[in-house]
PDB file of C-alpha atoms in Angstrom:
ATOM      1  CA  MET A  16     -59.849 -59.985 -12.947  1.00  0.00           C
ATOM      2  CA  THR A  17     -60.320 -56.729 -12.204  1.00  0.00           C
ATOM      3  CA  THR A  18     -57.741 -53.714 -12.210  1.00  0.00           C
ATOM      4  CA  ALA A  19     -57.601 -50.525 -10.332  1.00  0.00           C
ATOM      5  CA  ASN A  20     -57.158 -49.153 -13.882  1.00  0.00           C
ATOM      6  CA  SER A  21     -60.029 -50.476 -15.578  1.00  0.00           C
ATOM      7  CA  ASN A  22     -61.933 -47.480 -15.091  1.00  0.00           C
ATOM      8  CA  PRO A  23     -59.458 -44.922 -14.576  1.00  0.00           C
ATOM      9  CA  VAL A  24     -60.791 -41.230 -13.414  1.00  0.00           C
ATOM     10  CA  ARG A  25     -59.369 -38.903 -15.871  1.00  0.00           C
ATOM     11  CA  ARG A  26     -58.057 -35.892 -14.354  1.00  0.00           C
ATOM     12  CA  LYS A  27     -58.716 -32.487 -16.567  1.00  0.00           C
ATOM     13  CA  ARG A  28     -55.365 -31.180 -17.744  1.00  0.00           C
ATOM     14  CA  LYS A  29     -54.854 -27.694 -17.201  1.00  0.00           C
ATOM     15  CA  ARG A  30     -53.852 -26.183 -20.820  1.00  0.00           C
ATOM     16  CA  SER A  31     -50.640 -24.321 -20.864  1.00  0.00           C
ATOM     17  CA  VAL A  32     -50.877 -20.705 -21.943  1.00  0.00           C
ATOM     18  CA  THR A  33     -48.411 -20.040 -24.256  1.00  0.00           C
ATOM     19  CA  ILE A  34     -46.999 -16.424 -23.896  1.00  0.00           C
ATOM     20  CA  ALA A  35     -44.990 -14.827 -26.566  1.00  0.00           C
ATOM     21  CA  LEU A  36     -41.856 -13.860 -25.589  1.00  0.00           C
ATOM     22  CA  PRO A  37     -41.214 -10.069 -25.654  1.00  0.00           C
ATOM     23  CA  THR A  38     -38.744  -8.879 -28.606  1.00  0.00           C
ATOM     24  CA  LEU A  39     -37.300  -5.855 -27.981  1.00  0.00           C
ATOM     25  CA  ALA A  40     -37.024  -3.980 -31.437  1.00  0.00           C
ATOM     26  CA  ASP A  41     -33.147  -3.274 -32.683  1.00  0.00           C
ATOM     27  CA  VAL A  42     -32.836   0.709 -33.195  1.00  0.00           C
ATOM     28  CA  GLU A  43     -30.690   1.161 -36.257  1.00  0.00           C
ATOM     29  CA  GLY A  44     -27.617   2.572 -34.853  1.00  0.00           C
ATOM     30  CA  THR A  45     -27.828   1.535 -31.616  1.00  0.00           C
ATOM     31  CA  GLU A  46     -26.640  -1.511 -29.210  1.00  0.00           C
ATOM     32  CA  TRP A  47     -26.695  -3.226 -26.047  1.00  0.00           C
ATOM     33  CA  GLY A  48     -23.652  -2.747 -23.423  1.00  0.00           C
ATOM     34  CA  GLU A  49     -21.744  -5.634 -22.518  1.00  0.00           C
ATOM     35  CA  ALA A  50     -23.614  -7.089 -19.911  1.00  0.00           C
ATOM     36  CA  MET A  51     -26.748  -6.369 -21.346  1.00  0.00           C
ATOM     37  CA  LYS A  52     -25.783  -8.534 -24.485  1.00  0.00           C
ATOM     38  CA  ALA A  53     -24.591 -11.226 -21.967  1.00  0.00           C
ATOM     39  CA  LEU A  54     -28.378 -11.773 -20.487  1.00  0.00           C
ATOM     40  CA  PRO A  55     -29.769 -14.973 -21.798  1.00  0.00           C
ATOM     41  CA  THR A  56     -32.959 -13.458 -23.364  1.00  0.00           C
ATOM     42  CA  ASP A  57     -34.805 -10.388 -24.613  1.00  0.00           C
ATOM     43  CA  ARG A  58     -37.230 -10.920 -21.586  1.00  0.00           C
ATOM     44  CA  HIS A  59     -34.179 -10.472 -19.127  1.00  0.00           C
ATOM     45  CA  ARG A  60     -33.412  -7.342 -20.857  1.00  0.00           C
ATOM     46  CA  ALA A  61     -36.917  -6.280 -20.892  1.00  0.00           C
ATOM     47  CA  PHE A  62     -36.973  -6.813 -16.986  1.00  0.00           C
ATOM     48  CA  VAL A  63     -33.889  -4.334 -16.780  1.00  0.00           C
ATOM     49  CA  LEU A  64     -35.664  -1.539 -18.505  1.00  0.00           C
ATOM     50  CA  ALA A  65     -38.638  -2.027 -16.606  1.00  0.00           C
ATOM     51  CA  LEU A  66     -36.814  -1.661 -13.383  1.00  0.00           C
ATOM     52  CA  TYR A  67     -36.399   2.245 -14.515  1.00  0.00           C
ATOM     53  CA  GLN A  68     -40.090   2.443 -15.589  1.00  0.00           C
ATOM     54  CA  VAL A  69     -42.039   1.332 -12.882  1.00  0.00           C
ATOM     55  CA  LYS A  70     -42.575   3.114  -9.625  1.00  0.00           C
ATOM     56  CA  PRO A  71     -40.018   2.678  -7.080  1.00  0.00           C
ATOM     57  CA  GLY A  72     -41.381   0.925  -3.940  1.00  0.00           C
ATOM     58  CA  HIS A  73     -42.753  -2.062  -2.410  1.00  0.00           C
ATOM     59  CA  GLY A  74     -43.800  -4.646  -5.432  1.00  0.00           C
ATOM     60  CA  ALA A  75     -41.503  -2.606  -7.832  1.00  0.00           C
ATOM     61  CA  ASN A  76     -39.819  -5.659  -9.107  1.00  0.00           C
ATOM     62  CA  VAL A  77     -42.800  -7.856  -9.213  1.00  0.00           C
ATOM     63  CA  LYS A  78     -44.333  -5.223 -11.918  1.00  0.00           C
ATOM     64  CA  ALA A  79     -41.361  -5.132 -13.254  1.00  0.00           C
ATOM     65  CA  ALA A  80     -41.205  -9.095 -13.994  1.00  0.00           C
ATOM     66  CA  ARG A  81     -45.021  -8.245 -15.094  1.00  0.00           C
ATOM     67  CA  LEU A  82     -44.022  -6.104 -17.594  1.00  0.00           C
ATOM     68  CA  ALA A  83     -41.401  -8.344 -18.976  1.00  0.00           C
ATOM     69  CA  ASN A  84     -43.541 -11.247 -19.348  1.00  0.00           C
ATOM     70  CA  PHE A  85     -42.496 -13.232 -16.604  1.00  0.00           C
ATOM     71  CA  GLY A  86     -44.906 -15.770 -14.880  1.00  0.00           C
ATOM     72  CA  LEU A  87     -48.086 -16.870 -16.218  1.00  0.00           C
ATOM     73  CA  PRO A  88     -51.535 -14.550 -16.455  1.00  0.00           C
ATOM     74  CA  ASP A  89     -52.593 -16.820 -13.249  1.00  0.00           C
ATOM     75  CA  SER A  90     -49.547 -17.114 -11.241  1.00  0.00           C
ATOM     76  CA  THR A  91     -50.071 -16.048  -7.615  1.00  0.00           C
ATOM     77  CA  PRO A  92     -48.629 -13.076  -6.156  1.00  0.00           C
ATOM     78  CA  GLU A  93     -46.420 -15.382  -4.266  1.00  0.00           C
ATOM     79  CA  THR A  94     -44.841 -17.009  -7.294  1.00  0.00           C
ATOM     80  CA  MET A  95     -44.592 -13.916  -9.208  1.00  0.00           C
ATOM     81  CA  ALA A  96     -42.568 -12.076  -5.926  1.00  0.00           C
ATOM     82  CA  THR A  97     -40.187 -15.467  -6.316  1.00  0.00           C
ATOM     83  CA  ILE A  98     -39.763 -14.875  -9.618  1.00  0.00           C
ATOM     84  CA  ALA A  99     -39.259 -11.092  -9.359  1.00  0.00           C
ATOM     85  CA  SER A 100     -36.682 -12.016  -6.441  1.00  0.00           C
ATOM     86  CA  ARG A 101     -34.593 -14.296  -8.166  1.00  0.00           C
ATOM     87  CA  LEU A 102     -34.302 -12.074 -11.345  1.00  0.00           C
ATOM     88  CA  ALA A 103     -33.427  -8.877  -9.212  1.00  0.00           C
ATOM     89  CA  HIS A 104     -30.844 -10.611  -7.240  1.00  0.00           C
ATOM     90  CA  ASP A 105     -29.533 -12.560 -10.286  1.00  0.00           C
ATOM     91  CA  GLU A 106     -25.679 -11.818 -11.179  1.00  0.00           C
ATOM     92  CA  ARG A 107     -26.171 -11.448 -14.743  1.00  0.00           C
ATOM     93  CA  ILE A 108     -29.058  -9.091 -13.924  1.00  0.00           C
ATOM     94  CA  LEU A 109     -27.342  -6.832 -11.531  1.00  0.00           C
ATOM     95  CA  ALA A 110     -24.500  -6.397 -13.721  1.00  0.00           C
ATOM     96  CA  ALA A 111     -26.672  -5.501 -16.472  1.00  0.00           C
ATOM     97  CA  VAL A 112     -28.628  -2.997 -13.816  1.00  0.00           C
ATOM     98  CA  ARG A 113     -24.984  -1.390 -12.875  1.00  0.00           C
ATOM     99  CA  GLU A 114     -24.418  -0.639 -16.380  1.00  0.00           C
ATOM    100  CA  MET A 115     -27.742   1.087 -17.280  1.00  0.00           C
ATOM    101  CA  ASP A 116     -27.217   2.769 -14.084  1.00  0.00           C
ATOM    102  CA  GLN A 117     -24.035   4.474 -15.787  1.00  0.00           C
ATOM    103  CA  LYS A 118     -26.129   5.037 -19.308  1.00  0.00           C
ATOM    104  CA  VAL A 119     -28.856   6.398 -17.717  1.00  0.00           C
ATOM    105  CA  ILE A 120     -27.187   9.057 -15.435  1.00  0.00           C
ATOM    106  CA  ARG A 121     -25.046   9.890 -18.653  1.00  0.00           C
ATOM    107  CA  GLY A 122     -28.136  10.276 -20.657  1.00  0.00           C
ATOM    108  CA  TYR A 123     -29.432  12.878 -18.465  1.00  0.00           C
ATOM    109  CA  SER A 124     -26.384  15.152 -18.860  1.00  0.00           C
ATOM    110  CA  PRO A 125     -27.646  17.435 -21.767  1.00  0.00           C
ATOM    111  CA  PHE A 126     -30.788  17.888 -19.813  1.00  0.00           C
ATOM    112  CA  ALA A 127     -28.640  18.917 -16.795  1.00  0.00           C
ATOM    113  CA  ILE A 128     -26.699  21.091 -19.082  1.00  0.00           C
ATOM    114  CA  GLN A 129     -29.921  22.520 -20.569  1.00  0.00           C
ATOM    115  CA  ALA A 130     -30.942  23.232 -17.130  1.00  0.00           C
ATOM    116  CA  VAL A 131     -27.682  25.047 -16.287  1.00  0.00           C
ATOM    117  CA  GLY A 132     -27.856  26.902 -19.469  1.00  0.00           C
ATOM    118  CA  ASN A 133     -31.317  28.153 -18.522  1.00  0.00           C
ATOM    119  CA  ALA A 134     -29.975  29.517 -15.246  1.00  0.00           C
ATOM    120  CA  ILE A 135     -27.071  31.430 -17.117  1.00  0.00           C
ATOM    121  CA  ALA A 136     -29.591  32.951 -19.216  1.00  0.00           C
ATOM    122  CA  ASP A 137     -31.816  33.965 -16.609  1.00  0.00           C
ATOM    123  CA  PRO A 138     -30.088  36.718 -14.393  1.00  0.00           C
ATOM    124  CA  SER A 139     -32.786  36.621 -11.985  1.00  0.00           C
ATOM    125  CA  SER A 140     -32.680  33.045 -11.645  1.00  0.00           C
ATOM    126  CA  ARG A 141     -31.578  32.330  -7.666  1.00  0.00           C
ATOM    127  CA  ASP A 142     -29.133  29.902  -8.911  1.00  0.00           C
ATOM    128  CA  HIS A 143     -27.652  32.385 -11.634  1.00  0.00           C
ATOM    129  CA  ILE A 144     -24.352  33.011 -10.339  1.00  0.00           C
ATOM    130  CA  ARG A 145     -23.841  29.124  -9.050  1.00  0.00           C
ATOM    131  CA  ALA A 146     -24.354  28.215 -12.517  1.00  0.00           C
ATOM    132  CA  VAL A 147     -21.748  30.820 -14.138  1.00  0.00           C
ATOM    133  CA  GLY A 148     -19.364  29.757 -11.340  1.00  0.00           C
ATOM    134  CA  MET A 149     -19.832  25.960 -12.527  1.00  0.00           C
ATOM    135  CA  ILE A 150     -19.229  26.780 -16.145  1.00  0.00           C
ATOM    136  CA  LEU A 151     -16.187  29.202 -15.320  1.00  0.00           C
ATOM    137  CA  ASP A 152     -14.530  26.322 -12.706  1.00  0.00           C
ATOM    138  CA  ARG A 153     -14.722  23.992 -15.794  1.00  0.00           C
ATOM    139  CA  VAL A 154     -13.544  26.332 -18.519  1.00  0.00           C
ATOM    140  CA  HIS A 155     -10.649  27.886 -16.319  1.00  0.00           C
ATOM    141  CA  PRO A 156     -10.096  25.517 -13.711  1.00  0.00           C
ATOM    142  CA  VAL A 157      -8.717  27.202 -10.588  1.00  0.00           C
ATOM    143  CA  GLU A 158      -4.872  27.395 -10.998  1.00  0.00           C
ATOM    144  CA  THR A 159      -2.722  26.465  -8.127  1.00  0.00           C
ATOM    145  CA  THR A 160       0.940  26.945  -7.640  1.00  0.00           C
ATOM    146  CA  HIS A 161       3.462  24.544  -5.586  1.00  0.00           C
ATOM    147  CA  ASN A 162       6.765  26.422  -4.772  1.00  0.00           C
ATOM    148  CA  VAL A 163       8.933  23.519  -3.535  1.00  0.00           C
ATOM    149  CA  LYS A 164      12.366  24.740  -2.397  1.00  0.00           C
ATOM    150  CA  VAL A 165      14.791  21.845  -1.880  1.00  0.00           C
ATOM    151  CA  GLN A 166      18.191  23.071  -0.322  1.00  0.00           C
ATOM    152  CA  HIS A 167      20.736  20.657   1.149  1.00  0.00           C
ATOM    153  CA  ASP A 168      22.921  22.059   3.856  1.00  0.00           C
ATOM    154  CA  ALA A 169      25.690  19.995   5.356  1.00  0.00           C
ATOM    155  CA  THR A 170      24.401  20.300   9.177  1.00  0.00           C
ATOM    156  CA  PRO A 171      27.659  20.862  11.561  1.00  0.00           C
ATOM    157  CA  SER A 172      26.949  17.282  12.828  1.00  0.00           C
ATOM    158  CA  LEU A 173      27.956  15.980   9.303  1.00  0.00           C
ATOM    159  CA  GLN A 174      30.831  18.411   8.895  1.00  0.00           C
ATOM    160  CA  ALA A 175      31.876  17.178  12.550  1.00  0.00           C
ATOM    161  CA  THR A 176      31.638  13.446  11.329  1.00  0.00           C
ATOM    162  CA  ALA A 177      33.299  14.085   8.491  1.00  0.00           C
ATOM    163  CA  GLU A 178      36.323  15.531  10.006  1.00  0.00           C
ATOM    164  CA  VAL A 179      36.634  12.835  12.767  1.00  0.00           C
ATOM    165  CA  LEU A 180      36.491  10.482  10.099  1.00  0.00           C
ATOM    166  CA  GLN A 181      39.259  12.199   8.308  1.00  0.00           C
ATOM    167  CA  ARG A 182      41.225  12.144  11.504  1.00  0.00           C
ATOM    168  CA  ILE A 183      40.670   8.380  12.046  1.00  0.00           C
ATOM    169  CA  SER A 184      41.776   7.688   8.795  1.00  0.00           C
ATOM    170  CA  ASP A 185      44.844   9.571   9.229  1.00  0.00           C
ATOM    171  CA  LEU A 186      45.814   7.536  12.521  1.00  0.00           C
ATOM    172  CA  ALA A 187      45.329   4.362  10.361  1.00  0.00           C
ATOM    173  CA  ALA A 188      47.693   5.575   7.696  1.00  0.00           C
ATOM    174  CA  LYS A 189      50.048   6.214  10.382  1.00  0.00           C
ATOM    175  CA  ALA A 190      49.695   2.925  11.601  1.00  0.00           C
ATOM    176  CA  GLY A 191      49.961   1.414   8.089  1.00  0.00           C
ATOM    177  CA  ILE A 192      46.444   0.698   7.081  1.00  0.00           C
ATOM    178  CA  ASP A 193      45.330   1.434   3.934  1.00  0.00           C
ATOM    179  CA  VAL A 194      41.666   2.584   4.106  1.00  0.00           C
ATOM    180  CA  SER A 195      40.796   2.445   0.607  1.00  0.00           C
ATOM    181  CA  LYS A 196      41.732  -1.548   0.539  1.00  0.00           C
ATOM    182  CA  LEU A 197      39.275  -2.279   3.289  1.00  0.00           C
ATOM    183  CA  PRO A 198      35.856  -3.429   2.466  1.00  0.00           C
ATOM    184  CA  PRO A 199      33.141  -1.124   1.528  1.00  0.00           C
ATOM    185  CA  MET A 200      30.654  -0.536   4.784  1.00  0.00           C
ATOM    186  CA  LEU A 201      27.628   0.807   2.287  1.00  0.00           C
ATOM    187  CA  ASP A 202      26.333  -1.049  -0.985  1.00  0.00           C
ATOM    188  CA  VAL A 203      26.647   2.104  -2.855  1.00  0.00           C
ATOM    189  CA  THR A 204      28.967   3.938  -4.958  1.00  0.00           C
ATOM    190  CA  PRO A 205      28.671   7.795  -4.660  1.00  0.00           C
ATOM    191  CA  VAL A 206      28.775   9.603  -7.758  1.00  0.00           C
ATOM    192  CA  LYS A 207      30.355  13.215  -8.001  1.00  0.00           C
ATOM    193  CA  ARG A 208      28.150  15.177  -9.841  1.00  0.00           C
ATOM    194  CA  ASP A 209      29.311  18.228 -11.729  1.00  0.00           C
ATOM    195  CA  ALA A 210      28.196  21.868 -10.806  1.00  0.00           C
ATOM    196  CA  GLU A 211      25.492  22.941 -12.797  1.00  0.00           C
TER     197      GLU A 211
ATOM    198  CA  MET B   7      24.095 -11.756   3.438  1.00  0.00           C
ATOM    199  CA  THR B   8      23.864  -8.610   5.449  1.00  0.00           C
ATOM    200  CA  ILE B   9      25.839  -8.734   8.734  1.00  0.00           C
ATOM    201  CA  PRO B  10      24.267  -6.773  11.520  1.00  0.00           C
ATOM    202  CA  CYS B  11      26.353  -3.921  12.777  1.00  0.00           C
ATOM    203  CA  GLY B  12      24.783  -4.521  16.422  1.00  0.00           C
ATOM    204  CA  TYR B  13      27.232  -7.115  17.341  1.00  0.00           C
ATOM    205  CA  LYS B  14      30.388  -4.964  15.622  1.00  0.00           C
ATOM    206  CA  TYR B  15      29.690  -1.974  17.649  1.00  0.00           C
ATOM    207  CA  THR B  16      29.284  -4.042  20.663  1.00  0.00           C
ATOM    208  CA  ILE B  17      32.642  -5.869  20.216  1.00  0.00           C
ATOM    209  CA  ALA B  18      34.636  -2.670  19.535  1.00  0.00           C
ATOM    210  CA  HIS B  19      33.013  -1.116  22.659  1.00  0.00           C
ATOM    211  CA  ILE B  20      34.169  -3.782  24.961  1.00  0.00           C
ATOM    212  CA  SER B  21      37.733  -3.381  23.430  1.00  0.00           C
ATOM    213  CA  PHE B  22      37.368   0.252  24.299  1.00  0.00           C
ATOM    214  CA  CYS B  23      36.220  -0.341  27.934  1.00  0.00           C
ATOM    215  CA  LYS B  24      38.640  -3.305  28.566  1.00  0.00           C
ATOM    216  CA  ARG B  25      41.476  -0.292  27.408  1.00  0.00           C
ATOM    217  CA  MET B  26      39.661   2.485  29.453  1.00  0.00           C
ATOM    218  CA  LEU B  27      40.151  -0.053  32.648  1.00  0.00           C
ATOM    219  CA  MET B  28      43.694  -0.033  32.019  1.00  0.00           C
ATOM    220  CA  ASP B  29      44.544   3.401  32.015  1.00  0.00           C
ATOM    221  CA  VAL B  30      42.178   5.686  32.279  1.00  0.00           C
ATOM    222  CA  PRO B  31      40.312   7.027  35.571  1.00  0.00           C
ATOM    223  CA  THR B  32      36.788   6.281  35.119  1.00  0.00           C
ATOM    224  CA  THR B  33      33.455   6.722  37.511  1.00  0.00           C
ATOM    225  CA  PRO B  34      32.692   4.049  39.605  1.00  0.00           C
ATOM    226  CA  ARG B  35      29.598   3.471  37.547  1.00  0.00           C
ATOM    227  CA  GLN B  36      31.498   3.032  34.171  1.00  0.00           C
ATOM    228  CA  ARG B  37      34.100   0.957  35.788  1.00  0.00           C
ATOM    229  CA  GLU B  38      31.501  -1.371  36.964  1.00  0.00           C
ATOM    230  CA  GLU B  39      29.731  -1.352  33.489  1.00  0.00           C
ATOM    231  CA  ALA B  40      33.271  -2.001  31.895  1.00  0.00           C
ATOM    232  CA  LEU B  41      34.201  -4.832  34.028  1.00  0.00           C
ATOM    233  CA  THR B  42      30.474  -6.390  33.426  1.00  0.00           C
ATOM    234  CA  LEU B  43      31.274  -6.402  29.695  1.00  0.00           C
ATOM    235  CA  ALA B  44      34.891  -7.610  30.103  1.00  0.00           C
ATOM    236  CA  ALA B  45      33.958 -10.443  32.273  1.00  0.00           C
ATOM    237  CA  SER B  46      31.145 -11.507  29.666  1.00  0.00           C
ATOM    238  CA  PRO B  47      31.726 -14.717  27.635  1.00  0.00           C
ATOM    239  CA  LEU B  48      32.248 -12.342  24.636  1.00  0.00           C
ATOM    240  CA  GLY B  49      34.273 -10.009  26.703  1.00  0.00           C
ATOM    241  CA  GLN B  50      36.726 -12.672  27.298  1.00  0.00           C
ATOM    242  CA  LEU B  51      37.771 -13.222  23.503  1.00  0.00           C
ATOM    243  CA  ILE B  52      38.308  -9.613  23.207  1.00  0.00           C
ATOM    244  CA  GLU B  53      41.688  -7.921  23.449  1.00  0.00           C
ATOM    245  CA  PRO B  54      42.024  -4.260  24.892  1.00  0.00           C
ATOM    246  CA  ALA B  55      42.327  -1.664  22.152  1.00  0.00           C
ATOM    247  CA  ASP B  56      45.955  -0.986  21.484  1.00  0.00           C
ATOM    248  CA  ASP B  57      46.859   2.777  21.320  1.00  0.00           C
ATOM    249  CA  VAL B  58      46.027   3.864  17.738  1.00  0.00           C
ATOM    250  CA  GLY B  59      42.783   1.926  18.200  1.00  0.00           C
ATOM    251  CA  PHE B  60      42.075   3.662  21.248  1.00  0.00           C
ATOM    252  CA  ALA B  61      42.886   7.146  19.698  1.00  0.00           C
ATOM    253  CA  MET B  62      40.780   6.596  17.050  1.00  0.00           C
ATOM    254  CA  MET B  63      38.099   5.369  19.369  1.00  0.00           C
ATOM    255  CA  LEU B  64      38.624   8.624  21.731  1.00  0.00           C
ATOM    256  CA  GLU B  65      38.206  10.772  18.229  1.00  0.00           C
ATOM    257  CA  ALA B  66      35.112   9.425  17.423  1.00  0.00           C
ATOM    258  CA  MET B  67      33.842  10.094  21.160  1.00  0.00           C
ATOM    259  CA  LYS B  68      33.940  13.399  20.526  1.00  0.00           C
ATOM    260  CA  LEU B  69      30.614  13.200  18.609  1.00  0.00           C
ATOM    261  CA  GLY B  70      28.803  11.768  21.214  1.00  0.00           C
ATOM    262  CA  GLU B  71      28.692   7.992  22.724  1.00  0.00           C
ATOM    263  CA  GLY B  72      25.575   7.107  20.206  1.00  0.00           C
ATOM    264  CA  ARG B  73      27.264   8.635  16.983  1.00  0.00           C
ATOM    265  CA  ALA B  74      30.501   7.109  18.138  1.00  0.00           C
ATOM    266  CA  LEU B  75      29.010   3.389  18.621  1.00  0.00           C
ATOM    267  CA  ASP B  76      27.648   3.972  14.968  1.00  0.00           C
ATOM    268  CA  LEU B  77      31.250   4.567  13.779  1.00  0.00           C
ATOM    269  CA  PHE B  78      32.462   1.896  15.878  1.00  0.00           C
ATOM    270  CA  GLY B  79      30.121  -0.604  14.064  1.00  0.00           C
ATOM    271  CA  ARG B  80      30.287   0.771  10.515  1.00  0.00           C
ATOM    272  CA  GLU B  81      33.159   2.774   9.425  1.00  0.00           C
ATOM    273  CA  MET B  82      35.523   2.321  11.745  1.00  0.00           C
ATOM    274  CA  PHE B  83      35.151  -1.695  12.585  1.00  0.00           C
ATOM    275  CA  SER B  84      37.314  -2.916   9.805  1.00  0.00           C
ATOM    276  CA  ILE B  85      40.126  -0.475  10.671  1.00  0.00           C
ATOM    277  CA  LEU B  86      39.887  -1.813  14.499  1.00  0.00           C
ATOM    278  CA  ALA B  87      39.780  -5.310  13.106  1.00  0.00           C
ATOM    279  CA  GLN B  88      43.172  -4.455  11.594  1.00  0.00           C
ATOM    280  CA  LEU B  89      44.511  -3.443  14.410  1.00  0.00           C
ATOM    281  CA  ASN B  90      43.043  -5.702  16.767  1.00  0.00           C
ATOM    282  CA  PRO B  91      42.538  -9.240  15.031  1.00  0.00           C
ATOM    283  CA  SER B  92      40.708 -10.413  18.415  1.00  0.00           C
ATOM    284  CA  LEU B  93      37.668  -8.277  17.495  1.00  0.00           C
ATOM    285  CA  GLN B  94      37.315 -10.297  14.245  1.00  0.00           C
ATOM    286  CA  SER B  95      37.698 -13.628  15.774  1.00  0.00           C
ATOM    287  CA  ALA B  96      34.848 -12.430  18.603  1.00  0.00           C
ATOM    288  CA  PHE B  97      32.731 -11.243  15.815  1.00  0.00           C
ATOM    289  CA  ASP B  98      32.894 -14.567  13.781  1.00  0.00           C
ATOM    290  CA  ALA B  99      32.575 -16.362  17.121  1.00  0.00           C
ATOM    291  CA  ALA B 100      29.280 -14.412  17.824  1.00  0.00           C
ATOM    292  CA  TYR B 101      27.907 -14.150  14.530  1.00  0.00           C
ATOM    293  CA  SER B 102      28.102 -18.439  14.682  1.00  0.00           C
ATOM    294  CA  ARG B 103      26.347 -18.267  18.065  1.00  0.00           C
ATOM    295  CA  ASN B 104      29.040 -20.023  19.978  1.00  0.00           C
ATOM    296  CA  VAL B 105      29.267 -17.003  22.315  1.00  0.00           C
ATOM    297  CA  GLY B 106      26.619 -15.430  23.940  1.00  0.00           C
ATOM    298  CA  VAL B 107      26.586 -11.515  23.443  1.00  0.00           C
ATOM    299  CA  PRO B 108      26.272  -9.706  26.594  1.00  0.00           C
TER     300      PRO B 108
END
């Protein structure tokens, strides 16, 4: 009996290439933000950092993914594009990118302040006065004063209403009706304030 | 439970109109309106205002009809209802939806 497997054709299996996962060196005294900490691996963190290093434009996500060691050396561009797209739209990655955005902007503030300082130090600079104004606005903010005058006048209509109500009360008293014993019409208790 | 004052001023106004029909000369239009109110299901439950109540209402009318109706429905209704108990019974009937409001 001959079986089909008696002379099997051995298919050459491609050996998988082991790629060392990138490890981001710890810098003493620094730590990741919450969103970066929440990423599963250092490769993901490397991808986020690479997004800020690659040239913006078409293929930037793929370049960042390659820099972060995603994919295999012989991965096709289509495969890498898929990997990069999934990474770039992952909620955890997006949260980390948002966190990094704020950090990068805050990190540039010393340079911005230095540039303003240079503009102030150079009176011939085109932006000298603007820089001086920026600093003064922050040191001595523009003060605004609001004068609010609250005045309460008893308008003639209110006075007339009070007089009419008084006459009505008098008529009711003559008819033997005690107005004070009637149920109140308004659910508030007036409080007399002492004159200040 | 908040009682809508709209019913109250309507009821007090009907008693005022019925009293006006009795002894105060009115314009034909006012008379027609008063007769319509008096002939309504709610109006049939309401007695005309008495002398004291009518005097109070005339005082209130000095402030203008809009303000007077406010007073009818708020500050004055309790007093008027003491003088004319039919106001309270009409109010109870209207509020329990037994009688339609004109």
